[in-house]
PDB file of C-alpha atoms in Angstrom:
ATOM      1  CA  MET K   1     -10.533  13.724  -5.070  1.00 65.00           C
ATOM      2  CA  GLY K   2     -12.599  12.462  -8.011  1.00 72.00           C
ATOM      3  CA  ASP K   3     -15.012   9.567  -7.647  1.00 89.00           C
ATOM      4  CA  LEU K   4     -12.551   6.993  -6.289  1.00 96.00           C
ATOM      5  CA  VAL K   5     -11.235   8.708  -3.142  1.00 97.00           C
ATOM      6  CA  ARG K   6     -13.413  10.468  -0.589  1.00 97.00           C
ATOM      7  CA  TYR K   7     -11.983  13.252   1.578  1.00 97.00           C
ATOM      8  CA  ALA K   8     -13.501  14.635   4.748  1.00 97.00           C
ATOM      9  CA  VAL K   9     -12.193  16.553   7.746  1.00 97.00           C
ATOM     10  CA  ASP K  10     -13.626  16.278  11.251  1.00 95.00           C
ATOM     11  CA  GLY K  11     -11.782  18.352  13.803  1.00 92.00           C
ATOM     12  CA  GLY K  12      -8.101  17.582  13.389  1.00 96.00           C
ATOM     13  CA  VAL K  13      -8.699  14.293  11.556  1.00 98.00           C
ATOM     14  CA  ALA K  14      -8.616  14.135   7.755  1.00 98.00           C
ATOM     15  CA  ARG K  15     -10.121  10.936   6.391  1.00 98.00           C
ATOM     16  CA  LEU K  16      -9.106   9.592   3.006  1.00 98.00           C
ATOM     17  CA  THR K  17     -11.344   6.709   1.956  1.00 98.00           C
ATOM     18  CA  LEU K  18     -10.562   4.456  -0.987  1.00 98.00           C
ATOM     19  CA  ASP K  19     -13.945   4.136  -2.687  1.00 97.00           C
ATOM     20  CA  SER K  20     -13.500   1.839  -5.675  1.00 95.00           C
ATOM     21  CA  PRO K  21     -14.997  -1.426  -4.408  1.00 94.00           C
ATOM     22  CA  HIS K  22     -15.883  -2.633  -7.917  1.00 93.00           C
ATOM     23  CA  ASN K  23     -12.182  -3.476  -8.458  1.00 93.00           C
ATOM     24  CA  ARG K  24     -11.265  -3.998  -4.803  1.00 95.00           C
ATOM     25  CA  ASN K  25      -9.754  -0.519  -4.521  1.00 96.00           C
ATOM     26  CA  ALA K  26      -7.037  -1.394  -7.018  1.00 94.00           C
ATOM     27  CA  LEU K  27      -4.367   1.236  -7.604  1.00 93.00           C
ATOM     28  CA  SER K  28      -5.601   2.687 -10.859  1.00 92.00           C
ATOM     29  CA  THR K  29      -4.064   5.882 -12.171  1.00 90.00           C
ATOM     30  CA  ALA K  30      -7.207   7.796 -11.159  1.00 93.00           C
ATOM     31  CA  LEU K  31      -7.255   6.397  -7.625  1.00 95.00           C
ATOM     32  CA  VAL K  32      -3.567   7.199  -7.117  1.00 95.00           C
ATOM     33  CA  ALA K  33      -4.186  10.753  -8.346  1.00 94.00           C
ATOM     34  CA  GLY K  34      -7.034  11.069  -5.851  1.00 96.00           C
ATOM     35  CA  LEU K  35      -4.784   9.973  -3.005  1.00 97.00           C
ATOM     36  CA  HIS K  36      -2.180  12.574  -3.930  1.00 96.00           C
ATOM     37  CA  GLU K  37      -4.852  15.271  -4.081  1.00 97.00           C
ATOM     38  CA  GLY K  38      -6.173  14.272  -0.670  1.00 97.00           C
ATOM     39  CA  MET K  39      -2.736  14.282   0.923  1.00 97.00           C
ATOM     40  CA  ARG K  40      -2.008  17.723  -0.520  1.00 97.00           C
ATOM     41  CA  ALA K  41      -5.285  18.997   0.924  1.00 97.00           C
ATOM     42  CA  ALA K  42      -4.456  17.552   4.352  1.00 97.00           C
ATOM     43  CA  ALA K  43      -0.954  19.019   4.322  1.00 97.00           C
ATOM     44  CA  ALA K  44      -2.331  22.451   3.408  1.00 97.00           C
ATOM     45  CA  ASP K  45      -4.894  22.450   6.227  1.00 97.00           C
ATOM     46  CA  ALA K  46      -3.278  23.888   9.350  1.00 96.00           C
ATOM     47  CA  GLY K  47      -5.941  22.284  11.527  1.00 96.00           C
ATOM     48  CA  VAL K  48      -5.230  18.700  10.447  1.00 97.00           C
ATOM     49  CA  ARG K  49      -3.158  16.684  12.915  1.00 98.00           C
ATOM     50  CA  VAL K  50      -3.593  13.176  11.478  1.00 98.00           C
ATOM     51  CA  VAL K  51      -4.737  11.449   8.295  1.00 98.00           C
ATOM     52  CA  VAL K  52      -6.785   8.254   8.466  1.00 98.00           C
ATOM     53  CA  LEU K  53      -6.548   6.126   5.331  1.00 98.00           C
ATOM     54  CA  GLY K  54      -9.564   3.836   5.140  1.00 98.00           C
ATOM     55  CA  HIS K  55     -11.592   1.969   2.563  1.00 98.00           C
ATOM     56  CA  ALA K  56     -15.064   1.109   1.303  1.00 96.00           C
ATOM     57  CA  GLY K  57     -15.943  -2.537   0.700  1.00 96.00           C
ATOM     58  CA  GLY K  58     -14.321  -5.694   1.949  1.00 96.00           C
ATOM     59  CA  THR K  59     -10.850  -5.041   0.518  1.00 97.00           C
ATOM     60  CA  PHE K  60      -8.518  -2.275   1.641  1.00 98.00           C
ATOM     61  CA  CYS K  61      -6.461  -2.471  -1.565  1.00 97.00           C
ATOM     62  CA  ALA K  62      -5.777  -5.307  -4.006  1.00 94.00           C
ATOM     63  CA  GLY K  63      -2.656  -3.758  -5.540  1.00 90.00           C
ATOM     64  CA  ALA K  64      -2.169  -2.652  -9.129  1.00 84.00           C
ATOM     65  CA  ASP K  65      -5.159  -2.385 -11.438  1.00 84.00           C
ATOM     66  CA  LEU K  66      -4.170  -5.053 -13.976  1.00 72.00           C
ATOM     67  CA  SER K  67      -7.178  -4.256 -16.158  1.00 72.00           C
ATOM     68  CA  GLU K  68      -5.500  -0.988 -17.200  1.00 64.00           C
ATOM     69  CA  ALA K  69      -2.948  -3.001 -19.197  1.00 60.00           C
ATOM     70  CA  ALA K  70      -5.459  -3.664 -21.984  1.00 56.00           C
ATOM     71  CA  GLY K  71      -4.710  -1.750 -25.173  1.00 55.00           C
ATOM     72  CA  ARG K  72      -1.640   0.072 -23.861  1.00 60.00           C
ATOM     73  CA  ASP K  73       2.023  -0.244 -24.724  1.00 64.00           C
ATOM     74  CA  PRO K  74       3.386  -2.650 -22.083  1.00 60.00           C
ATOM     75  CA  ALA K  75       6.734  -0.885 -21.646  1.00 64.00           C
ATOM     76  CA  ASP K  76       5.165   2.561 -21.235  1.00 64.00           C
ATOM     77  CA  LEU K  77       2.529   1.214 -18.883  1.00 60.00           C
ATOM     78  CA  ALA K  78       5.086  -0.640 -16.761  1.00 66.00           C
ATOM     79  CA  ALA K  79       7.357   2.377 -16.395  1.00 71.00           C
ATOM     80  CA  GLY K  80       4.453   4.663 -15.581  1.00 73.00           C
ATOM     81  CA  ARG K  81       2.901   2.370 -12.998  1.00 77.00           C
ATOM     82  CA  ALA K  82       6.243   1.738 -11.306  1.00 83.00           C
ATOM     83  CA  ARG K  83       6.828   5.471 -11.042  1.00 87.00           C
ATOM     84  CA  GLU K  84       3.304   6.020  -9.711  1.00 90.00           C
ATOM     85  CA  MET K  85       3.876   3.535  -6.904  1.00 91.00           C
ATOM     86  CA  THR K  86       7.250   4.987  -5.963  1.00 93.00           C
ATOM     87  CA  ASP K  87       5.862   8.524  -5.853  1.00 94.00           C
ATOM     88  CA  LEU K  88       2.774   7.485  -3.867  1.00 96.00           C
ATOM     89  CA  LEU K  89       4.730   5.703  -1.153  1.00 97.00           C
ATOM     90  CA  ARG K  90       7.157   8.610  -0.857  1.00 97.00           C
ATOM     91  CA  ALA K  91       4.267  11.054  -0.550  1.00 97.00           C
ATOM     92  CA  ILE K  92       2.825   9.124   2.405  1.00 98.00           C
ATOM     93  CA  LEU K  93       6.229   9.019   4.095  1.00 98.00           C
ATOM     94  CA  GLU K  94       6.857  12.731   3.515  1.00 98.00           C
ATOM     95  CA  LEU K  95       3.413  13.916   4.619  1.00 98.00           C
ATOM     96  CA  PRO K  96       4.085  16.176   7.636  1.00 97.00           C
ATOM     97  CA  VAL K  97       1.289  14.607   9.692  1.00 97.00           C
ATOM     98  CA  PRO K  98       1.048  10.984  10.835  1.00 98.00           C
ATOM     99  CA  VAL K  99      -1.024   8.571   8.747  1.00 98.00           C
ATOM    100  CA  ILE K 100      -3.117   5.815  10.316  1.00 98.00           C
ATOM    101  CA  ALA K 101      -4.276   3.000   8.031  1.00 98.00           C
ATOM    102  CA  ALA K 102      -7.705   1.708   9.083  1.00 98.00           C
ATOM    103  CA  VAL K 103      -7.971  -1.778   7.602  1.00 98.00           C
ATOM    104  CA  ASP K 104     -11.090  -3.892   7.957  1.00 97.00           C
ATOM    105  CA  GLY K 105     -10.697  -6.248   5.029  1.00 97.00           C
ATOM    106  CA  HIS K 106      -8.124  -7.753   2.708  1.00 97.00           C
ATOM    107  CA  VAL K 107      -4.755  -6.329   1.660  1.00 98.00           C
ATOM    108  CA  ARG K 108      -2.793  -7.665  -1.287  1.00 97.00           C
ATOM    109  CA  ALA K 109       0.347  -6.852  -3.289  1.00 92.00           C
ATOM    110  CA  GLY K 110       0.738  -3.073  -3.724  1.00 93.00           C
ATOM    111  CA  GLY K 111      -1.799  -2.503  -0.968  1.00 97.00           C
ATOM    112  CA  MET K 112       0.793  -3.984   1.360  1.00 97.00           C
ATOM    113  CA  GLY K 113       3.183  -1.225   0.320  1.00 97.00           C
ATOM    114  CA  LEU K 114       0.581   1.373   1.275  1.00 97.00           C
ATOM    115  CA  ILE K 115       0.227   0.082   4.817  1.00 97.00           C
ATOM    116  CA  GLY K 116       4.002  -0.242   5.064  1.00 98.00           C
ATOM    117  CA  ALA K 117       4.280   3.485   4.349  1.00 98.00           C
ATOM    118  CA  CYS K 118       1.708   4.439   6.992  1.00 98.00           C
ATOM    119  CA  ASP K 119       2.910   5.357  10.469  1.00 98.00           C
ATOM    120  CA  ILE K 120       0.311   3.303  12.321  1.00 98.00           C
ATOM    121  CA  VAL K 121      -1.826   0.439  11.020  1.00 98.00           C
ATOM    122  CA  VAL K 122      -4.965  -0.824  12.754  1.00 98.00           C
ATOM    123  CA  ALA K 123      -6.506  -3.948  11.265  1.00 98.00           C
ATOM    124  CA  GLY K 124      -9.693  -5.807  12.057  1.00 97.00           C
ATOM    125  CA  ALA K 125      -9.364  -9.315  13.379  1.00 90.00           C
ATOM    126  CA  GLN K 126     -10.734 -10.804  10.154  1.00 90.00           C
ATOM    127  CA  SER K 127      -8.394  -8.878   7.843  1.00 97.00           C
ATOM    128  CA  THR K 128      -6.013 -10.861   5.656  1.00 98.00           C
ATOM    129  CA  PHE K 129      -2.705 -10.026   4.017  1.00 98.00           C
ATOM    130  CA  ALA K 130      -0.654 -11.511   1.170  1.00 98.00           C
ATOM    131  CA  LEU K 131       2.248 -10.637  -1.113  1.00 97.00           C
ATOM    132  CA  THR K 132       1.131 -12.360  -4.312  1.00 93.00           C
ATOM    133  CA  GLU K 133       3.568 -10.827  -6.803  1.00 94.00           C
ATOM    134  CA  ALA K 134       5.712 -13.938  -7.319  1.00 94.00           C
ATOM    135  CA  ARG K 135       2.604 -15.869  -8.322  1.00 93.00           C
ATOM    136  CA  ILE K 136       2.100 -13.654 -11.378  1.00 92.00           C
ATOM    137  CA  GLY K 137       5.757 -13.460 -12.413  1.00 94.00           C
ATOM    138  CA  VAL K 138       6.822 -10.215 -10.763  1.00 94.00           C
ATOM    139  CA  ALA K 139       8.202  -9.214  -7.333  1.00 96.00           C
ATOM    140  CA  PRO K 140       7.407  -6.737  -4.535  1.00 96.00           C
ATOM    141  CA  SER K 141      10.281  -4.574  -5.744  1.00 95.00           C
ATOM    142  CA  ILE K 142       9.220  -1.032  -4.925  1.00 95.00           C
ATOM    143  CA  ILE K 143       7.052  -1.896  -1.941  1.00 96.00           C
ATOM    144  CA  SER K 144      10.013  -3.692  -0.362  1.00 97.00           C
ATOM    145  CA  LEU K 145      11.217  -0.179   0.522  1.00 97.00           C
ATOM    146  CA  THR K 146       8.362   0.238   3.004  1.00 98.00           C
ATOM    147  CA  LEU K 147       7.838  -3.393   3.993  1.00 98.00           C
ATOM    148  CA  LEU K 148      11.340  -4.626   4.805  1.00 98.00           C
ATOM    149  CA  PRO K 149      11.904  -1.992   7.539  1.00 97.00           C
ATOM    150  CA  LYS K 150       8.626  -3.043   9.205  1.00 97.00           C
ATOM    151  CA  MET K 151       8.438  -6.830   8.839  1.00 98.00           C
ATOM    152  CA  SER K 152      10.760  -9.168  10.684  1.00 97.00           C
ATOM    153  CA  PRO K 153      13.476 -10.588   8.377  1.00 97.00           C
ATOM    154  CA  ARG K 154      12.237 -14.155   8.835  1.00 98.00           C
ATOM    155  CA  ALA K 155       8.676 -13.156   8.003  1.00 98.00           C
ATOM    156  CA  ALA K 156       9.770 -11.233   4.901  1.00 98.00           C
ATOM    157  CA  GLY K 157      11.827 -14.211   3.754  1.00 98.00           C
ATOM    158  CA  ARG K 158       8.724 -16.355   3.999  1.00 98.00           C
ATOM    159  CA  TYR K 159       5.880 -14.200   2.756  1.00 98.00           C
ATOM    160  CA  PHE K 160       7.747 -12.509  -0.108  1.00 98.00           C
ATOM    161  CA  VAL K 161       8.171 -15.900  -1.804  1.00 97.00           C
ATOM    162  CA  THR K 162       5.230 -18.025  -0.691  1.00 97.00           C
ATOM    163  CA  GLY K 163       2.445 -15.554  -1.465  1.00 95.00           C
ATOM    164  CA  GLU K 164       0.439 -17.229   1.274  1.00 97.00           C
ATOM    165  CA  LYS K 165      -2.333 -15.494   3.157  1.00 97.00           C
ATOM    166  CA  PHE K 166      -2.058 -14.589   6.842  1.00 98.00           C
ATOM    167  CA  GLY K 167      -4.274 -12.847   9.352  1.00 98.00           C
ATOM    168  CA  ALA K 168      -4.197  -9.753  11.519  1.00 98.00           C
ATOM    169  CA  ALA K 169      -2.778 -11.452  14.600  1.00 97.00           C
ATOM    170  CA  ARG K 170       0.168 -12.759  12.583  1.00 98.00           C
ATOM    171  CA  ALA K 171       0.583  -9.359  10.888  1.00 98.00           C
ATOM    172  CA  ALA K 172       0.900  -7.711  14.311  1.00 98.00           C
ATOM    173  CA  GLU K 173       3.354 -10.387  15.461  1.00 98.00           C
ATOM    174  CA  ILE K 174       5.730  -9.734  12.549  1.00 98.00           C
ATOM    175  CA  GLY K 175       5.497  -5.937  12.730  1.00 98.00           C
ATOM    176  CA  LEU K 176       3.459  -5.351   9.575  1.00 98.00           C
ATOM    177  CA  ILE K 177       0.606  -3.744  11.509  1.00 98.00           C
ATOM    178  CA  SER K 178       0.465  -1.922  14.830  1.00 98.00           C
ATOM    179  CA  VAL K 179      -2.749  -3.311  16.310  1.00 97.00           C
ATOM    180  CA  ALA K 180      -5.101  -6.197  15.559  1.00 98.00           C
ATOM    181  CA  ALA K 181      -8.377  -4.787  16.863  1.00 97.00           C
ATOM    182  CA  GLU K 182     -11.876  -6.126  17.314  1.00 96.00           C
ATOM    183  CA  ASP K 183     -13.243  -2.596  16.812  1.00 98.00           C
ATOM    184  CA  VAL K 184     -11.148  -0.806  14.191  1.00 98.00           C
ATOM    185  CA  GLU K 185     -13.010   2.495  14.363  1.00 97.00           C
ATOM    186  CA  ALA K 186     -12.776   2.732  18.146  1.00 98.00           C
ATOM    187  CA  GLU K 187      -9.046   1.993  18.101  1.00 98.00           C
ATOM    188  CA  VAL K 188      -8.394   4.477  15.292  1.00 98.00           C
ATOM    189  CA  SER K 189     -10.408   7.181  17.078  1.00 98.00           C
ATOM    190  CA  ALA K 190      -8.464   6.635  20.294  1.00 98.00           C
ATOM    191  CA  LEU K 191      -5.115   6.841  18.488  1.00 98.00           C
ATOM    192  CA  ALA K 192      -6.191   9.928  16.537  1.00 98.00           C
ATOM    193  CA  ALA K 193      -7.177  11.614  19.807  1.00 97.00           C
ATOM    194  CA  GLU K 194      -3.753  10.889  21.289  1.00 98.00           C
ATOM    195  CA  ILE K 195      -2.014  12.250  18.194  1.00 98.00           C
ATOM    196  CA  GLY K 196      -4.254  15.321  18.314  1.00 96.00           C
ATOM    197  CA  ARG K 197      -2.590  16.328  21.565  1.00 96.00           C
ATOM    198  CA  GLY K 198       0.666  16.954  19.678  1.00 96.00           C
ATOM    199  CA  SER K 199       1.722  20.242  18.131  1.00 96.00           C
ATOM    200  CA  PRO K 200       2.110  20.537  14.333  1.00 96.00           C
ATOM    201  CA  GLN K 201       5.847  21.131  14.694  1.00 97.00           C
ATOM    202  CA  GLY K 202       6.284  18.316  17.190  1.00 98.00           C
ATOM    203  CA  LEU K 203       4.332  15.840  15.095  1.00 97.00           C
ATOM    204  CA  ALA K 204       6.178  16.676  11.882  1.00 97.00           C
ATOM    205  CA  ALA K 205       9.613  16.503  13.496  1.00 98.00           C
ATOM    206  CA  SER K 206       8.800  13.298  15.347  1.00 98.00           C
ATOM    207  CA  LYS K 207       7.492  11.620  12.201  1.00 98.00           C
ATOM    208  CA  ARG K 208      10.635  12.601  10.291  1.00 98.00           C
ATOM    209  CA  LEU K 209      12.724  10.731  12.855  1.00 98.00           C
ATOM    210  CA  THR K 210      10.827   7.522  12.124  1.00 98.00           C
ATOM    211  CA  THR K 211      10.863   7.858   8.333  1.00 98.00           C
ATOM    212  CA  ALA K 212      14.391   9.188   7.778  1.00 98.00           C
ATOM    213  CA  ALA K 213      16.015   5.789   7.247  1.00 97.00           C
ATOM    214  CA  ILE K 214      13.254   4.633   4.891  1.00 97.00           C
ATOM    215  CA  LEU K 215      13.507   7.826   2.838  1.00 97.00           C
ATOM    216  CA  ALA K 216      17.285   7.405   2.691  1.00 97.00           C
ATOM    217  CA  ALA K 217      16.686   3.949   1.227  1.00 96.00           C
ATOM    218  CA  PHE K 218      14.342   5.539  -1.326  1.00 96.00           C
ATOM    219  CA  ASP K 219      17.083   7.966  -2.308  1.00 95.00           C
ATOM    220  CA  ARG K 220      19.567   5.123  -2.645  1.00 96.00           C
ATOM    221  CA  ASP K 221      17.491   2.332  -4.184  1.00 95.00           C
ATOM    222  CA  ALA K 222      14.194   3.619  -5.609  1.00 93.00           C
ATOM    223  CA  GLU K 223      15.461   4.193  -9.135  1.00 92.00           C
ATOM    224  CA  THR K 224      16.954   0.701  -9.363  1.00 94.00           C
ATOM    225  CA  LEU K 225      13.864  -0.945  -7.914  1.00 93.00           C
ATOM    226  CA  THR K 226      11.543   1.093 -10.136  1.00 90.00           C
ATOM    227  CA  ALA K 227      13.495  -0.071 -13.187  1.00 90.00           C
ATOM    228  CA  GLN K 228      13.425  -3.655 -11.932  1.00 92.00           C
ATOM    229  CA  SER K 229       9.668  -3.501 -11.403  1.00 90.00           C
ATOM    230  CA  ALA K 230       9.085  -2.158 -14.913  1.00 88.00           C
ATOM    231  CA  GLU K 231      11.386  -4.798 -16.451  1.00 91.00           C
ATOM    232  CA  LEU K 232       9.633  -7.658 -14.656  1.00 92.00           C
ATOM    233  CA  PHE K 233       6.221  -6.313 -15.616  1.00 88.00           C
ATOM    234  CA  VAL K 234       6.916  -6.597 -19.371  1.00 88.00           C
ATOM    235  CA  SER K 235       8.514 -10.053 -19.194  1.00 92.00           C
ATOM    236  CA  GLU K 236       6.999 -13.119 -20.815  1.00 93.00           C
ATOM    237  CA  GLU K 237       6.356 -14.715 -17.428  1.00 94.00           C
ATOM    238  CA  ALA K 238       4.557 -11.642 -16.129  1.00 91.00           C
ATOM    239  CA  HIS K 239       2.369 -11.557 -19.238  1.00 88.00           C
ATOM    240  CA  GLU K 240       1.392 -15.172 -18.644  1.00 94.00           C
ATOM    241  CA  GLY K 241       0.829 -14.544 -14.948  1.00 92.00           C
ATOM    242  CA  MET K 242      -1.403 -11.524 -15.487  1.00 86.00           C
ATOM    243  CA  MET K 243      -3.401 -13.223 -18.233  1.00 89.00           C
ATOM    244  CA  ALA K 244      -3.899 -16.220 -15.965  1.00 92.00           C
ATOM    245  CA  PHE K 245      -5.081 -13.895 -13.183  1.00 86.00           C
ATOM    246  CA  LEU K 246      -7.532 -12.056 -15.444  1.00 83.00           C
ATOM    247  CA  GLU K 247      -8.781 -15.332 -16.960  1.00 90.00           C
ATOM    248  CA  LYS K 248      -9.074 -16.932 -13.512  1.00 91.00           C
ATOM    249  CA  ARG K 249      -6.864 -19.914 -14.379  1.00 94.00           C
ATOM    250  CA  PRO K 250      -3.549 -21.256 -13.054  1.00 93.00           C
ATOM    251  CA  PRO K 251      -0.421 -19.948 -14.839  1.00 95.00           C
ATOM    252  CA  ARG K 252       1.455 -22.549 -16.851  1.00 94.00           C
ATOM    253  CA  TRP K 253       4.237 -22.862 -14.256  1.00 93.00           C
ATOM    254  CA  ALA K 254       1.863 -23.605 -11.368  1.00 86.00           C
ATOM    255  CA  ARG K 255       2.228 -27.058  -9.797  1.00 71.00           C
TER     256      ARG K 255
END
């Protein structure tokens, strides 16, 4: 999995751990590649019944690794990163075993798309969530494919545009997560044990029933949303927003 994603199997549980705390587990090209490698390993292991996607450090995932923009052609980078995100979310949805996200920290931007793609999400009571794309001049284009089917319409209408932070209890209320738990590991272990009682065929077929509509939306809309994401990323406003983020200052449009 490389240095950024740890993979371990214990019984029927495969654990994929994001291990890049220096940049808050941002979705760098290397980290995304490690996730794909881990999912392929889990899918190839006949003994695996469930994947647990966890994290090291206080942040589950902060979204795209904006530092990778330095020194690269903006258009090529934007197109590549948009495609990476689309392919990663589809891979989680198409994995033939259920995926539980174990969140005990903060989730931002593209990290929200990851948990939207997971079948079950358990979050610690102190976890926080935010869709901050609009604040840097872009939009949650691709990740809307996994978030809109999970979040209530009213909640999506609010949090997509405000970028405000909310907690685990609110996330459970609006359907973003499955459980707000005081003990994340205990809750994840209990759920994994329940899933482990299922047969490989039964689990795969049952998961497909829950992801079919989302995958149909991918087939219909992913190309358009990927292009939109790439176009926004190279805009003048996005450049200003990302520079402001990296320089830790307000963007010029902020009031």
